[in-house]
Amino acid sequence: MSADLNKTATPPLAQEVGRYAEVPVPPSLRGIFACQWMHVLPADGVGRPLLVVPDGSIDLQWIDGVVRVAGPDRQAHAEALRPGAQVLGLRFRPGAAAAWLGIDMSALADRRVALRDLWGARAAACLAADSPSQFLHRVAALSQPAANLAPDGAMAEAFRLLQSGMAPEDSPLRWLSERLQQPERTLRRRFVKHFGYGPQTLARLLRYQRFLQLARAEPSTPLAQLAAEAGYADQPHLARESRRLAGRPPSALPRDQASTTLTFGQRDA
């Protein structure tokens, strides 16, 4: 995808197309994954790219029988999926993906990588699944409690602190270093390993997600007020970030998601 989303026709946001549901993961997966989600695309739709907005997360995905890792993204990502495609995702807990996958997240930044390319024969033997339910069962078999698979506690706390919106925009690394009592160099290295980028990038992505959540929860609230509540300096600051991360101004974003939801497990006719 071109880095400049405004030079060509901007694809629709993934959240505007098809139906989406998000639910807790089964108990056997809760130590590694934060939630599971499903996105079902319209069977009669045109196979055009969809734009995925970066959200600071890393997902293990099953798409029509293929298992892949998505993210961590630093910019919007254009996805080309077939009409009627069903995508089941498992969202890693902050600080959990590197240990479970056995690879630093910096190697996967802004990429979509088939699990077989990371694990070779192990992926084919353990995760080849013909259905979403079978996929969940096989992932659960790989995720039994083990010390070497536990999320990095310091990184999980760092994520929570940045998600709170309290970190100063100009120096989140120093702010985190003081609260976690870790040297800045060590903290930056651990961030790159577990998130694929540094604290400033993660803080920026989480701030935009705060805005999106506020915009959906408060559809009649003026954008200037939402920008301030999310942590932006002003509305022009929000507008610049929205064009960078979603390819469009905030005024063009959907504010009501009721029409895109589905009951988890539902299928297109």
Coordinates of N, CA and C in Angstrom, one line a residue, residues 67-233:
V67 N -3.8 -19.8 8.4 CA -3.5 -19.1 9.6 C -2.3 -18.2 9.4
R68 N -2.4 -16.9 9.9 CA -1.4 -15.9 9.7 C -1.3 -15.0 11.0
V69 N -0.2 -14.3 11.0 CA 0.0 -13.3 12.1 C -0.2 -11.9 11.4
A70 N -1.0 -11.0 12.1 CA -1.2 -9.7 11.5 C -0.6 -8.6 12.5
G71 N 0.2 -7.8 12.0 CA 0.7 -6.7 12.8 C 2.1 -7.0 13.4
P72 N 2.6 -6.1 14.2 CA 2.0 -4.8 14.7 C 2.1 -3.7 13.6
D73 N 1.0 -3.0 13.4 CA 1.0 -2.0 12.3 C 1.4 -0.6 12.9
R74 N 2.1 0.2 12.1 CA 2.4 1.6 12.4 C 1.6 2.5 11.5
Q75 N 1.0 2.0 10.5 CA 0.2 2.8 9.6 C -1.0 2.0 9.1
A76 N -1.9 2.6 8.4 CA -3.1 1.9 7.9 C -2.6 0.8 6.9
H77 N -3.3 -0.3 6.9 CA -2.9 -1.5 6.0 C -4.1 -1.8 5.1
A78 N -3.9 -1.9 3.8 CA -4.9 -2.3 2.9 C -5.0 -3.8 2.8
E79 N -6.1 -4.4 3.0 CA -6.4 -5.9 2.9 C -7.2 -6.2 1.7
A80 N -6.8 -7.2 1.0 CA -7.6 -7.7 -0.2 C -8.2 -9.1 0.2
L81 N -9.4 -9.2 0.5 CA -10.1 -10.4 0.9 C -11.2 -10.7 -0.1
R82 N -11.5 -12.0 -0.3 CA -12.5 -12.4 -1.2 C -13.9 -12.1 -0.7
P83 N -14.9 -11.8 -1.5 CA -16.3 -11.7 -1.0 C -16.7 -12.9 -0.2
G84 N -17.4 -12.6 0.9 CA -17.8 -13.7 1.7 C -16.8 -14.3 2.7
A85 N -15.6 -13.8 2.7 CA -14.5 -14.3 3.5 C -14.9 -14.2 5.0
Q86 N -14.5 -15.2 5.8 CA -14.7 -15.2 7.2 C -13.3 -15.1 7.9
V87 N -13.2 -14.2 8.7 CA -11.9 -14.0 9.4 C -12.1 -14.1 10.9
L88 N -11.5 -15.1 11.5 CA -11.5 -15.3 13.0 C -10.1 -14.8 13.5
G89 N -10.2 -13.9 14.5 CA -8.9 -13.4 15.0 C -8.8 -13.6 16.5
L90 N -7.6 -13.9 17.0 CA -7.3 -14.0 18.4 C -6.3 -12.8 18.7
R91 N -6.7 -11.9 19.5 CA -5.9 -10.7 19.8 C -4.9 -11.0 21.0
F92 N -3.7 -11.0 20.8 CA -2.7 -11.2 21.8 C -2.8 -10.2 22.9
R93 N -2.6 -10.7 24.2 CA -2.5 -9.7 25.3 C -1.2 -8.9 25.1
P94 N -1.2 -7.7 25.5 CA 0.1 -6.9 25.4 C 1.2 -7.6 26.1
G95 N 2.3 -7.8 25.3 CA 3.5 -8.4 25.9 C 3.5 -9.9 25.7
A96 N 2.5 -10.5 25.0 CA 2.4 -12.0 25.0 C 2.8 -12.6 23.6
A97 N 2.8 -11.8 22.6 CA 3.0 -12.3 21.2 C 4.4 -12.8 21.0
A98 N 5.4 -12.1 21.5 CA 6.8 -12.5 21.2 C 7.1 -13.8 21.8
A99 N 6.7 -14.1 23.0 CA 7.0 -15.4 23.6 C 6.2 -16.5 22.9
W100 N 4.9 -16.3 22.6 CA 4.1 -17.4 22.0 C 4.6 -17.7 20.6
L101 N 4.9 -16.7 19.9 CA 5.3 -16.9 18.5 C 6.8 -17.3 18.4
G102 N 7.6 -16.9 19.4 CA 9.0 -17.2 19.4 C 9.8 -16.3 18.4
I103 N 9.4 -15.0 18.3 CA 10.0 -14.1 17.4 C 9.8 -12.7 17.9
D104 N 10.8 -11.8 17.7 CA 10.6 -10.4 18.1 C 9.6 -9.7 17.2
M105 N 8.8 -8.9 17.7 CA 7.7 -8.3 16.9 C 8.3 -7.3 15.9
S106 N 9.5 -6.8 16.1 CA 10.1 -5.9 15.1 C 10.2 -6.5 13.8
A107 N 10.3 -7.9 13.7 CA 10.4 -8.6 12.5 C 9.1 -8.7 11.7
L108 N 8.0 -8.4 12.5 CA 6.6 -8.5 11.9 C 5.9 -7.2 11.7
A109 N 6.6 -6.1 12.0 CA 6.0 -4.8 11.9 C 5.5 -4.5 10.5
D110 N 4.2 -4.1 10.4 CA 3.6 -3.7 9.2 C 3.5 -4.9 8.2
R111 N 3.5 -6.1 8.7 CA 3.4 -7.3 7.8 C 2.3 -8.2 8.2
R112 N 1.9 -9.1 7.2 CA 1.0 -10.2 7.4 C 1.8 -11.4 7.0
V113 N 2.0 -12.3 7.9 CA 2.9 -13.4 7.7 C 2.2 -14.7 8.0
A114 N 2.2 -15.7 7.1 CA 1.6 -17.0 7.3 C 2.4 -17.7 8.4
L115 N 1.6 -18.4 9.3 CA 2.3 -19.0 10.5 C 3.3 -20.1 10.0
R116 N 2.9 -20.7 8.9 CA 3.9 -21.8 8.3 C 5.2 -21.2 8.0
D117 N 5.3 -19.9 7.6 CA 6.5 -19.2 7.3 C 7.3 -19.0 8.5
L118 N 6.7 -18.9 9.7 CA 7.4 -18.7 10.9 C 7.8 -20.0 11.6
W119 N 6.9 -21.0 11.5 CA 7.0 -22.2 12.3 C 7.3 -23.4 11.4
G120 N 7.2 -23.3 10.1 CA 7.5 -24.5 9.2 C 6.5 -25.6 9.5
A121 N 7.0 -26.8 9.6 CA 6.2 -28.0 9.7 C 5.3 -28.0 11.0
R122 N 5.8 -27.3 12.0 CA 5.0 -27.3 13.2 C 3.7 -26.6 13.0
A123 N 3.6 -25.6 12.2 CA 2.4 -24.9 11.9 C 1.4 -25.8 11.2
A124 N 1.9 -26.6 10.2 CA 1.1 -27.5 9.4 C 0.5 -28.6 10.3
A125 N 1.3 -29.1 11.2 CA 0.9 -30.2 12.1 C 0.0 -29.8 13.1
C126 N 0.1 -28.6 13.7 CA -0.7 -28.2 14.9 C -1.8 -27.3 14.6
L127 N -1.7 -26.4 13.5 CA -2.7 -25.4 13.3 C -3.5 -25.5 12.0
A128 N -3.3 -26.5 11.2 CA -4.1 -26.6 10.0 C -5.5 -27.0 10.5
A129 N -6.4 -26.1 10.2 CA -7.8 -26.2 10.7 C -8.8 -25.9 9.6
D130 N -9.9 -26.7 9.5 CA -10.9 -26.6 8.5 C -12.0 -25.6 8.9
S131 N -12.1 -25.2 10.2 CA -13.2 -24.4 10.7 C -12.6 -23.5 11.8
P132 N -13.3 -22.4 12.1 CA -12.9 -21.6 13.2 C -12.9 -22.3 14.5
S133 N -13.8 -23.2 14.8 CA -13.9 -23.9 16.1 C -12.7 -24.8 16.2
Q134 N -12.3 -25.5 15.1 CA -11.1 -26.4 15.1 C -9.9 -25.6 15.3
F135 N -9.8 -24.4 14.7 CA -8.7 -23.5 14.9 C -8.5 -23.1 16.4
L136 N -9.6 -22.7 17.0 CA -9.6 -22.4 18.5 C -9.1 -23.6 19.3
H137 N -9.6 -24.8 19.0 CA -9.2 -25.9 19.7 C -7.7 -26.2 19.6
R138 N -7.1 -26.1 18.4 CA -5.7 -26.4 18.2 C -4.8 -25.3 18.8
V139 N -5.3 -24.0 18.8 CA -4.5 -23.0 19.4 C -4.5 -23.2 20.9
A140 N -5.6 -23.6 21.5 CA -5.7 -23.9 22.9 C -4.8 -25.0 23.4
A141 N -4.6 -26.0 22.5 CA -3.7 -27.1 22.8 C -2.2 -26.6 22.9
L142 N -1.9 -25.5 22.2 CA -0.6 -25.0 22.2 C -0.4 -24.0 23.3
S143 N -1.4 -23.5 23.9 CA -1.4 -22.4 24.9 C -1.6 -22.8 26.3
Q144 N -1.3 -24.1 26.7 CA -1.4 -24.5 28.0 C -0.5 -23.7 28.9
P145 N -0.9 -23.4 30.2 CA 0.0 -22.6 31.0 C 1.4 -23.0 31.1
A146 N 2.3 -22.1 30.8 CA 3.7 -22.4 30.9 C 4.5 -21.1 31.1
A147 N 5.5 -21.1 32.0 CA 6.2 -19.9 32.3 C 6.8 -19.2 31.1
N148 N 7.2 -19.9 30.1 CA 7.9 -19.3 29.0 C 6.9 -18.7 28.0
L149 N 5.6 -18.9 28.2 CA 4.5 -18.4 27.4 C 3.8 -17.2 28.0
A150 N 4.1 -16.9 29.3 CA 3.4 -15.9 30.0 C 3.7 -14.5 29.4
P151 N 2.7 -13.6 29.3 CA 3.0 -12.2 28.9 C 4.1 -11.6 29.7
D152 N 4.8 -10.7 29.1 CA 5.8 -9.9 29.8 C 5.1 -8.9 30.7
G153 N 5.2 -9.0 32.0 CA 4.4 -8.2 32.9 C 4.7 -6.7 32.9
A154 N 6.0 -6.4 32.7 CA 6.3 -5.0 32.6 C 5.8 -4.3 31.3
M155 N 5.7 -5.1 30.2 CA 5.2 -4.6 29.0 C 3.7 -4.5 29.0
A156 N 3.1 -5.4 29.7 CA 1.6 -5.3 29.9 C 1.3 -4.0 30.7
E157 N 2.1 -3.7 31.7 CA 1.8 -2.6 32.5 C 2.1 -1.3 31.7
A158 N 3.2 -1.3 30.9 CA 3.5 -0.2 30.1 C 2.4 0.1 29.1
F159 N 1.8 -0.9 28.5 CA 0.6 -0.7 27.6 C -0.5 -0.1 28.4
R160 N -0.8 -0.6 29.6 CA -1.9 0.0 30.3 C -1.7 1.4 30.7
L161 N -0.5 1.8 31.0 CA -0.1 3.2 31.3 C -0.3 4.1 30.1
L162 N 0.2 3.6 29.0 CA 0.0 4.4 27.8 C -1.5 4.5 27.4
Q163 N -2.2 3.4 27.5 CA -3.6 3.4 27.2 C -4.4 4.4 28.0
S164 N -3.9 4.7 29.2 CA -4.6 5.6 30.1 C -4.6 7.1 29.6
G165 N -3.7 7.4 28.7 CA -3.6 8.7 28.1 C -2.9 9.7 29.0
M166 N -2.2 9.3 30.1 CA -1.6 10.2 31.0 C -0.1 10.5 30.6
A167 N 0.5 9.8 29.7 CA 1.9 10.0 29.3 C 2.0 11.3 28.5
P168 N 3.0 12.1 28.8 CA 3.2 13.3 28.0 C 3.6 13.0 26.6
E169 N 3.1 13.7 25.6 CA 3.3 13.4 24.2 C 4.7 13.5 23.8
D170 N 5.5 14.4 24.4 CA 6.9 14.6 23.9 C 7.9 13.7 24.6
S171 N 7.5 13.0 25.7 CA 8.5 12.1 26.3 C 7.9 10.9 27.0
P172 N 7.1 10.1 26.3 CA 6.5 8.9 27.0 C 7.5 7.9 27.5
L173 N 8.7 7.8 26.8 CA 9.7 6.9 27.2 C 10.3 7.3 28.6
R174 N 10.6 8.5 28.8 CA 11.1 9.0 30.1 C 10.0 8.8 31.2
W175 N 8.8 9.1 30.8 CA 7.7 9.0 31.8 C 7.5 7.5 32.2
L176 N 7.6 6.6 31.2 CA 7.5 5.2 31.6 C 8.7 4.7 32.4
S177 N 9.8 5.2 32.0 CA 11.1 4.8 32.7 C 11.0 5.1 34.2
E178 N 10.4 6.2 34.5 CA 10.3 6.6 35.9 C 9.3 5.7 36.6
R179 N 8.2 5.4 36.0 CA 7.1 4.6 36.6 C 7.5 3.2 36.7
L180 N 8.2 2.6 35.7 CA 8.5 1.2 35.8 C 9.9 1.0 36.4
Q181 N 10.6 2.0 36.7 CA 11.9 1.9 37.2 C 12.9 1.1 36.4
Q182 N 12.9 1.4 35.1 CA 13.8 0.7 34.2 C 14.5 1.8 33.4
P183 N 15.8 1.5 33.0 CA 16.5 2.4 32.2 C 15.8 2.6 30.8
E184 N 15.9 3.8 30.3 CA 15.2 4.1 29.0 C 15.7 3.2 27.9
R185 N 17.0 2.9 27.8 CA 17.5 2.1 26.8 C 17.0 0.7 26.9
T186 N 16.9 0.1 28.1 CA 16.3 -1.2 28.3 C 14.9 -1.2 27.9
L187 N 14.2 -0.2 28.3 CA 12.7 -0.1 28.1 C 12.4 0.0 26.6
R188 N 13.2 0.8 25.9 CA 13.0 0.9 24.4 C 13.3 -0.5 23.7
R189 N 14.3 -1.2 24.2 CA 14.6 -2.4 23.6 C 13.5 -3.4 23.8
R190 N 12.9 -3.4 25.0 CA 11.9 -4.4 25.3 C 10.6 -4.0 24.5
F191 N 10.4 -2.7 24.3 CA 9.2 -2.3 23.5 C 9.3 -2.8 22.1
V192 N 10.5 -2.6 21.5 CA 10.7 -3.1 20.1 C 10.5 -4.6 20.0
K193 N 10.9 -5.3 21.0 CA 10.8 -6.8 21.0 C 9.3 -7.2 21.1
H194 N 8.5 -6.5 22.0 CA 7.2 -7.0 22.3 C 6.1 -6.2 21.5
F195 N 6.4 -5.0 21.0 CA 5.4 -4.3 20.3 C 5.8 -4.0 18.9
G196 N 7.0 -4.1 18.5 CA 7.5 -3.8 17.2 C 7.9 -2.4 16.9
Y197 N 7.7 -1.5 17.9 CA 8.1 -0.1 17.8 C 8.2 0.5 19.2
G198 N 8.6 1.8 19.3 CA 8.8 2.4 20.6 C 7.6 2.9 21.2
P199 N 7.7 3.4 22.5 CA 6.6 3.9 23.3 C 5.9 5.1 22.6
Q200 N 6.6 6.0 21.9 CA 5.9 7.1 21.3 C 4.9 6.7 20.2
T201 N 5.3 5.7 19.4 CA 4.4 5.2 18.4 C 3.2 4.6 19.0
L202 N 3.4 3.7 20.0 CA 2.3 3.1 20.6 C 1.4 4.1 21.3
A203 N 1.9 5.1 21.9 CA 1.1 6.1 22.6 C 0.2 6.8 21.5
R204 N 0.8 7.1 20.3 CA 0.1 7.8 19.3 C -1.1 6.9 18.8
L205 N -0.8 5.6 18.6 CA -1.9 4.7 18.1 C -3.0 4.6 19.1
L206 N -2.6 4.4 20.4 CA -3.7 4.3 21.4 C -4.5 5.5 21.6
R207 N -3.9 6.7 21.4 CA -4.6 7.9 21.5 C -5.7 8.0 20.3
Y208 N -5.3 7.6 19.1 CA -6.3 7.6 18.0 C -7.4 6.6 18.3
Q209 N -7.1 5.5 18.9 CA -8.1 4.5 19.3 C -9.0 5.1 20.3
R210 N -8.5 5.9 21.3 CA -9.4 6.5 22.2 C -10.3 7.5 21.5
F211 N -9.8 8.2 20.6 CA -10.7 9.1 19.8 C -11.8 8.3 19.1
L212 N -11.5 7.2 18.5 CA -12.5 6.4 17.7 C -13.5 5.8 18.7
Q213 N -13.1 5.4 19.9 CA -14.1 4.9 20.9 C -15.0 6.0 21.3
L214 N -14.4 7.2 21.6 CA -15.3 8.3 22.0 C -16.2 8.7 20.9
A215 N -15.8 8.7 19.7 CA -16.6 9.1 18.6 C -17.8 8.2 18.4
R216 N -17.6 6.9 18.6 CA -18.7 6.0 18.5 C -19.6 6.1 19.7
A217 N -19.1 6.3 20.9 CA -19.9 6.4 22.1 C -20.7 7.7 22.2
E218 N -20.1 8.8 21.6 CA -20.7 10.1 21.6 C -20.9 10.7 20.2
P219 N -21.8 10.1 19.4 CA -21.8 10.5 18.0 C -22.3 12.0 17.8
S220 N -22.9 12.6 18.8 CA -23.3 14.0 18.6 C -22.4 15.0 19.2
T221 N -21.3 14.5 19.8 CA -20.3 15.4 20.4 C -19.4 16.1 19.3
P222 N -19.2 17.4 19.4 CA -18.4 18.1 18.4 C -16.9 17.5 18.4
L223 N -16.3 17.5 17.2 CA -15.0 16.9 17.0 C -14.0 17.6 17.9
A224 N -14.1 18.9 18.0 CA -13.1 19.6 18.8 C -13.1 19.1 20.3
Q225 N -14.3 18.8 20.8 CA -14.4 18.3 22.2 C -13.8 16.9 22.3
L226 N -14.2 16.1 21.3 CA -13.6 14.7 21.3 C -12.1 14.7 21.2
A227 N -11.6 15.6 20.4 CA -10.1 15.7 20.2 C -9.5 16.0 21.6
A228 N -10.0 16.9 22.3 CA -9.5 17.3 23.6 C -9.6 16.1 24.6
E229 N -10.8 15.4 24.6 CA -11.0 14.3 25.5 C -10.0 13.2 25.2
A230 N -9.7 13.0 23.9 CA -8.8 11.9 23.5 C -7.3 12.2 23.8
G231 N -7.0 13.5 24.0 CA -5.6 13.9 24.3 C -4.9 14.6 23.2
Y232 N -5.6 15.1 22.2 CA -5.0 15.9 21.1 C -4.9 17.4 21.5
A233 N -3.9 18.0 21.0 CA -3.6 19.4 21.3 C -4.8 20.3 20.8

